[in-house]
Amino acid sequence: MAPEPATADHVYRRVRHEIVEGTLLPGQALKLGQLTDAFGTSATPVRDALNRLVGERFVDLLPGGGFRVRPLGAARLATLYQWHGQLVQLGLHTGVSQPAKARIGALRRDLGRPDQLATATSALFAILASDAGNAELEDALTAASQALARARALEHRLLPGLRDELSQLVATIEGDAVSAARRAMARYHRKRIRLSPTLHKMIPSGHV
């Protein structure tokens, strides 16, 4: 791979990771000069990386040509949970394979640790995405799940029974009834859609 595309890919992965992890906050400006200095590269690969993130809806391109982390308002958060739920329902339509069920069952060891609940939840949806057998669906579900990472990390503060809810969800998916798994997922997402206004207030913002 030529050096410049490799640099653009590196910048893309780093910036996307920092958005997902919350190091870069919703609404925060992404200044080209600062990023070129931080990555020790020219403006072209940084701009290419940011435009790629614009295409994935992690970053907004501003009218003057600047960039910012896409704001995460309460309405958008609710829409993301709804979209994520719809994608999961598509993935569950034909059921879950036995190897995927085994991987999901192995997540139980993390459900007893409060600091691992968000990670285990992300892993659950990553397994379902990869098991869908549809690359486009997998990419869409992965992107939606990553966009929800900041909110997911706060869910335990609003849902004291989160561990039990996730344990029951895992057990239902491991069962043979696809309809039961789909109903459980629908409940899971409806609850979070209702909580979106409160979760939104808890998420730090990069607006000044």
mmCIF file of C-alpha atoms in Angstrom:
data_model
loop_
_atom_site.group_PDB
_atom_site.id
_atom_site.type_symbol
_atom_site.label_atom_id
_atom_site.label_comp_id
_atom_site.label_asym_id
_atom_site.label_seq_id
_atom_site.Cartn_x
_atom_site.Cartn_y
_atom_site.Cartn_z
ATOM 1 C CA MET A 1 0.000 0.000 0.000
ATOM 2 C CA ALA A 2 1.277 3.456 -0.881
ATOM 3 C CA PRO A 3 2.379 5.563 2.129
ATOM 4 C CA GLU A 4 -0.285 8.275 1.875
ATOM 5 C CA PRO A 5 -3.349 5.953 1.694
ATOM 6 C CA ALA A 6 -1.899 4.008 4.622
ATOM 7 C CA THR A 7 -1.601 7.242 6.587
ATOM 8 C CA ALA A 8 -5.190 8.191 5.735
ATOM 9 C CA ASP A 9 -6.373 4.791 6.932
ATOM 10 C CA HIS A 10 -4.392 5.164 10.147
ATOM 11 C CA VAL A 11 -5.870 8.610 10.811
ATOM 12 C CA TYR A 12 -9.354 7.307 10.031
ATOM 13 C CA ARG A 13 -9.045 4.428 12.481
ATOM 14 C CA ARG A 14 -7.613 6.600 15.261
ATOM 15 C CA VAL A 15 -10.180 9.376 14.928
ATOM 16 C CA ARG A 16 -13.064 6.930 14.651
ATOM 17 C CA HIS A 17 -11.822 5.088 17.753
ATOM 18 C CA GLU A 18 -11.619 8.342 19.715
ATOM 19 C CA ILE A 19 -15.160 9.282 18.658
ATOM 20 C CA VAL A 20 -16.533 5.881 19.652
ATOM 21 C CA GLU A 21 -14.673 5.918 22.978
ATOM 22 C CA GLY A 22 -15.808 9.452 23.752
ATOM 23 C CA THR A 23 -12.369 11.071 23.738
ATOM 24 C CA LEU A 24 -13.663 13.294 20.947
ATOM 25 C CA LEU A 25 -17.053 14.609 22.041
ATOM 26 C CA PRO A 26 -20.246 15.195 20.054
ATOM 27 C CA GLY A 27 -20.135 18.640 18.470
ATOM 28 C CA GLN A 28 -16.370 19.008 18.951
ATOM 29 C CA ALA A 29 -14.520 20.780 16.138
ATOM 30 C CA LEU A 30 -11.935 18.718 14.254
ATOM 31 C CA LYS A 31 -9.285 21.221 13.186
ATOM 32 C CA LEU A 32 -7.215 20.183 10.225
ATOM 33 C CA GLY A 33 -4.055 21.931 11.422
ATOM 34 C CA GLN A 34 -4.177 20.327 14.851
ATOM 35 C CA LEU A 35 -4.738 16.884 13.371
ATOM 36 C CA THR A 36 -1.918 17.191 10.849
ATOM 37 C CA ASP A 37 0.413 18.186 13.688
ATOM 38 C CA ALA A 38 -0.850 15.369 15.922
ATOM 39 C CA PHE A 39 -0.353 12.728 13.236
ATOM 40 C CA GLY A 40 2.775 14.242 11.702
ATOM 41 C CA THR A 41 1.366 14.146 8.196
ATOM 42 C CA SER A 42 0.057 16.443 5.469
ATOM 43 C CA ALA A 43 -3.478 17.771 5.187
ATOM 44 C CA THR A 44 -4.489 15.430 2.346
ATOM 45 C CA PRO A 45 -4.622 12.119 4.259
ATOM 46 C CA VAL A 46 -6.281 13.826 7.246
ATOM 47 C CA ARG A 47 -8.933 15.356 4.997
ATOM 48 C CA ASP A 48 -9.438 11.989 3.275
ATOM 49 C CA ALA A 49 -9.911 10.295 6.659
ATOM 50 C CA LEU A 50 -12.404 12.932 7.826
ATOM 51 C CA ASN A 51 -14.377 12.729 4.588
ATOM 52 C CA ARG A 52 -14.565 8.966 5.055
ATOM 53 C CA LEU A 53 -15.999 9.553 8.529
ATOM 54 C CA VAL A 54 -18.484 12.024 7.031
ATOM 55 C CA GLY A 55 -19.672 9.202 4.783
ATOM 56 C CA GLU A 56 -20.110 6.975 7.836
ATOM 57 C CA ARG A 57 -22.021 9.754 9.656
ATOM 58 C CA PHE A 58 -19.540 10.038 12.507
ATOM 59 C CA VAL A 59 -18.420 13.491 11.379
ATOM 60 C CA ASP A 60 -20.196 16.508 9.862
ATOM 61 C CA LEU A 61 -18.767 18.587 7.019
ATOM 62 C CA LEU A 62 -19.502 22.224 7.842
ATOM 63 C CA PRO A 63 -20.554 24.839 5.254
ATOM 64 C CA GLY A 64 -17.193 26.614 5.459
ATOM 65 C CA GLY A 65 -15.307 23.379 4.811
ATOM 66 C CA GLY A 66 -14.473 22.518 8.418
ATOM 67 C CA PHE A 67 -15.312 19.331 10.281
ATOM 68 C CA ARG A 68 -16.855 18.445 13.638
ATOM 69 C CA VAL A 69 -17.870 15.295 15.482
ATOM 70 C CA ARG A 70 -21.501 14.786 14.636
ATOM 71 C CA PRO A 71 -23.720 16.098 17.464
ATOM 72 C CA LEU A 72 -25.712 13.485 19.368
ATOM 73 C CA GLY A 73 -29.015 15.113 20.275
ATOM 74 C CA ALA A 74 -31.799 13.332 22.143
ATOM 75 C CA ALA A 75 -33.815 12.809 18.955
ATOM 76 C CA ARG A 76 -30.845 11.350 17.089
ATOM 77 C CA LEU A 77 -30.022 9.064 20.015
ATOM 78 C CA ALA A 78 -33.570 7.704 20.016
ATOM 79 C CA THR A 79 -33.384 7.245 16.240
ATOM 80 C CA LEU A 80 -30.086 5.379 16.583
ATOM 81 C CA TYR A 81 -31.576 2.978 19.118
ATOM 82 C CA GLN A 82 -34.566 2.477 16.815
ATOM 83 C CA TRP A 83 -32.368 1.884 13.758
ATOM 84 C CA HIS A 84 -30.108 -0.464 15.719
ATOM 85 C CA GLY A 85 -33.168 -2.428 16.829
ATOM 86 C CA GLN A 86 -34.478 -2.710 13.283
ATOM 87 C CA LEU A 87 -31.119 -4.011 12.068
ATOM 88 C CA VAL A 88 -30.969 -6.568 14.876
ATOM 89 C CA GLN A 89 -34.444 -7.772 13.950
ATOM 90 C CA LEU A 90 -33.301 -8.307 10.369
ATOM 91 C CA GLY A 91 -30.306 -10.269 11.598
ATOM 92 C CA LEU A 92 -32.481 -12.451 13.850
ATOM 93 C CA HIS A 93 -35.006 -13.167 11.100
ATOM 94 C CA THR A 94 -33.443 -16.516 10.213
ATOM 95 C CA GLY A 95 -32.259 -17.377 13.709
ATOM 96 C CA VAL A 96 -28.835 -17.576 15.325
ATOM 97 C CA SER A 97 -26.311 -20.272 14.443
ATOM 98 C CA GLN A 98 -25.074 -22.704 17.086
ATOM 99 C CA PRO A 99 -21.478 -21.416 16.949
ATOM 100 C CA ALA A 100 -22.781 -17.858 17.508
ATOM 101 C CA LYS A 101 -24.941 -19.062 20.419
ATOM 102 C CA ALA A 102 -21.864 -20.620 21.989
ATOM 103 C CA ARG A 103 -19.947 -17.352 21.674
ATOM 104 C CA ILE A 104 -22.878 -15.418 23.115
ATOM 105 C CA GLY A 105 -23.163 -17.856 26.025
ATOM 106 C CA ALA A 106 -19.491 -17.290 26.810
ATOM 107 C CA LEU A 107 -20.289 -13.618 27.511
ATOM 108 C CA ARG A 108 -21.905 -14.630 30.816
ATOM 109 C CA ARG A 109 -18.565 -14.466 32.581
ATOM 110 C CA ASP A 110 -18.470 -10.706 31.910
ATOM 111 C CA LEU A 111 -22.047 -10.024 32.980
ATOM 112 C CA GLY A 112 -21.125 -10.387 36.646
ATOM 113 C CA ARG A 113 -18.744 -7.443 36.404
ATOM 114 C CA PRO A 114 -20.423 -4.003 36.311
ATOM 115 C CA ASP A 115 -17.448 -2.464 34.516
ATOM 116 C CA GLN A 116 -17.784 -5.013 31.708
ATOM 117 C CA LEU A 117 -21.522 -4.715 30.973
ATOM 118 C CA ALA A 118 -21.125 -2.212 28.130
ATOM 119 C CA THR A 119 -18.274 -4.227 26.629
ATOM 120 C CA ALA A 120 -20.271 -7.460 26.854
ATOM 121 C CA THR A 121 -23.285 -5.782 25.243
ATOM 122 C CA SER A 122 -21.152 -4.510 22.370
ATOM 123 C CA ALA A 123 -19.699 -7.999 21.965
ATOM 124 C CA LEU A 124 -23.192 -9.501 21.870
ATOM 125 C CA PHE A 125 -24.252 -7.272 18.999
ATOM 126 C CA ALA A 126 -20.933 -7.805 17.201
ATOM 127 C CA ILE A 127 -21.564 -11.565 17.267
ATOM 128 C CA LEU A 128 -25.102 -11.128 15.960
ATOM 129 C CA ALA A 129 -23.812 -8.815 13.212
ATOM 130 C CA SER A 130 -21.169 -11.270 12.037
ATOM 131 C CA ASP A 131 -23.646 -14.164 12.198
ATOM 132 C CA ALA A 132 -26.168 -12.478 9.899
ATOM 133 C CA GLY A 133 -24.414 -13.714 6.756
ATOM 134 C CA ASN A 134 -24.902 -10.359 5.042
ATOM 135 C CA ALA A 135 -21.911 -8.035 4.749
ATOM 136 C CA GLU A 136 -24.035 -4.919 4.238
ATOM 137 C CA LEU A 137 -26.159 -5.701 7.291
ATOM 138 C CA GLU A 138 -23.054 -6.456 9.327
ATOM 139 C CA ASP A 139 -21.466 -3.116 8.397
ATOM 140 C CA ALA A 140 -24.657 -1.169 9.148
ATOM 141 C CA LEU A 141 -25.216 -2.881 12.489
ATOM 142 C CA THR A 142 -21.585 -2.430 13.489
ATOM 143 C CA ALA A 143 -21.714 1.286 12.674
ATOM 144 C CA ALA A 144 -24.991 1.770 14.568
ATOM 145 C CA SER A 145 -23.643 -0.124 17.570
ATOM 146 C CA GLN A 146 -20.467 1.962 17.637
ATOM 147 C CA ALA A 147 -22.475 5.188 17.393
ATOM 148 C CA LEU A 148 -24.356 4.088 20.537
ATOM 149 C CA ALA A 149 -21.208 3.263 22.517
ATOM 150 C CA ARG A 150 -21.219 6.495 24.565
ATOM 151 C CA ALA A 151 -24.856 6.013 25.599
ATOM 152 C CA ARG A 152 -24.390 2.291 26.247
ATOM 153 C CA ALA A 153 -21.597 3.025 28.705
ATOM 154 C CA LEU A 154 -24.084 5.068 30.775
ATOM 155 C CA GLU A 155 -27.040 2.676 30.708
ATOM 156 C CA HIS A 156 -26.092 1.017 33.997
ATOM 157 C CA ARG A 157 -26.692 4.332 35.788
ATOM 158 C CA LEU A 158 -30.347 4.326 34.710
ATOM 159 C CA LEU A 159 -31.006 0.595 34.682
ATOM 160 C CA PRO A 160 -30.183 -1.002 38.046
ATOM 161 C CA GLY A 161 -31.365 -4.376 36.710
ATOM 162 C CA LEU A 162 -29.152 -4.189 33.624
ATOM 163 C CA ARG A 163 -27.108 -7.294 34.463
ATOM 164 C CA ASP A 164 -30.233 -9.419 34.930
ATOM 165 C CA GLU A 165 -31.757 -7.990 31.751
ATOM 166 C CA LEU A 166 -28.678 -8.876 29.713
ATOM 167 C CA SER A 167 -28.444 -12.339 31.278
ATOM 168 C CA GLN A 168 -32.054 -13.035 30.325
ATOM 169 C CA LEU A 169 -31.449 -11.686 26.830
ATOM 170 C CA VAL A 170 -28.491 -14.032 26.375
ATOM 171 C CA ALA A 171 -30.535 -16.992 27.627
ATOM 172 C CA THR A 172 -33.392 -16.151 25.260
ATOM 173 C CA ILE A 173 -31.065 -15.904 22.251
ATOM 174 C CA GLU A 174 -29.508 -19.242 23.193
ATOM 175 C CA GLY A 175 -32.961 -20.847 23.052
ATOM 176 C CA ASP A 176 -34.565 -22.294 19.954
ATOM 177 C CA ALA A 177 -37.468 -19.843 19.605
ATOM 178 C CA VAL A 178 -36.543 -17.109 17.129
ATOM 179 C CA SER A 179 -39.783 -15.290 17.889
ATOM 180 C CA ALA A 180 -38.903 -15.113 21.596
ATOM 181 C CA ALA A 181 -35.480 -13.655 20.805
ATOM 182 C CA ARG A 182 -37.025 -11.045 18.523
ATOM 183 C CA ARG A 183 -39.585 -10.049 21.145
ATOM 184 C CA ALA A 184 -36.872 -9.757 23.803
ATOM 185 C CA MET A 185 -34.815 -7.543 21.507
ATOM 186 C CA ALA A 186 -37.828 -5.371 20.768
ATOM 187 C CA ARG A 187 -38.353 -4.827 24.512
ATOM 188 C CA TYR A 188 -34.649 -4.092 24.961
ATOM 189 C CA HIS A 189 -34.711 -1.342 22.345
ATOM 190 C CA ARG A 190 -38.071 0.157 23.324
ATOM 191 C CA LYS A 191 -36.771 0.675 26.855
ATOM 192 C CA ARG A 192 -33.713 2.533 25.593
ATOM 193 C CA ILE A 193 -35.673 4.649 23.168
ATOM 194 C CA ARG A 194 -37.763 5.835 26.129
ATOM 195 C CA LEU A 195 -34.588 6.580 28.114
ATOM 196 C CA SER A 196 -32.936 8.518 25.283
ATOM 197 C CA PRO A 197 -33.792 12.022 26.584
ATOM 198 C CA THR A 198 -32.246 11.226 29.979
ATOM 199 C CA LEU A 199 -29.238 9.438 28.517
ATOM 200 C CA HIS A 200 -28.626 12.374 26.212
ATOM 201 C CA LYS A 201 -28.354 14.753 29.167
ATOM 202 C CA MET A 202 -25.695 12.504 30.707
ATOM 203 C CA ILE A 203 -23.432 12.419 27.629
ATOM 204 C CA PRO A 204 -20.665 15.057 27.635
ATOM 205 C CA SER A 205 -20.734 17.496 24.724
ATOM 206 C CA GLY A 206 -17.926 19.101 22.804
ATOM 207 C CA HIS A 207 -19.930 22.280 22.139
ATOM 208 C CA VAL A 208 -18.359 25.462 23.465
#
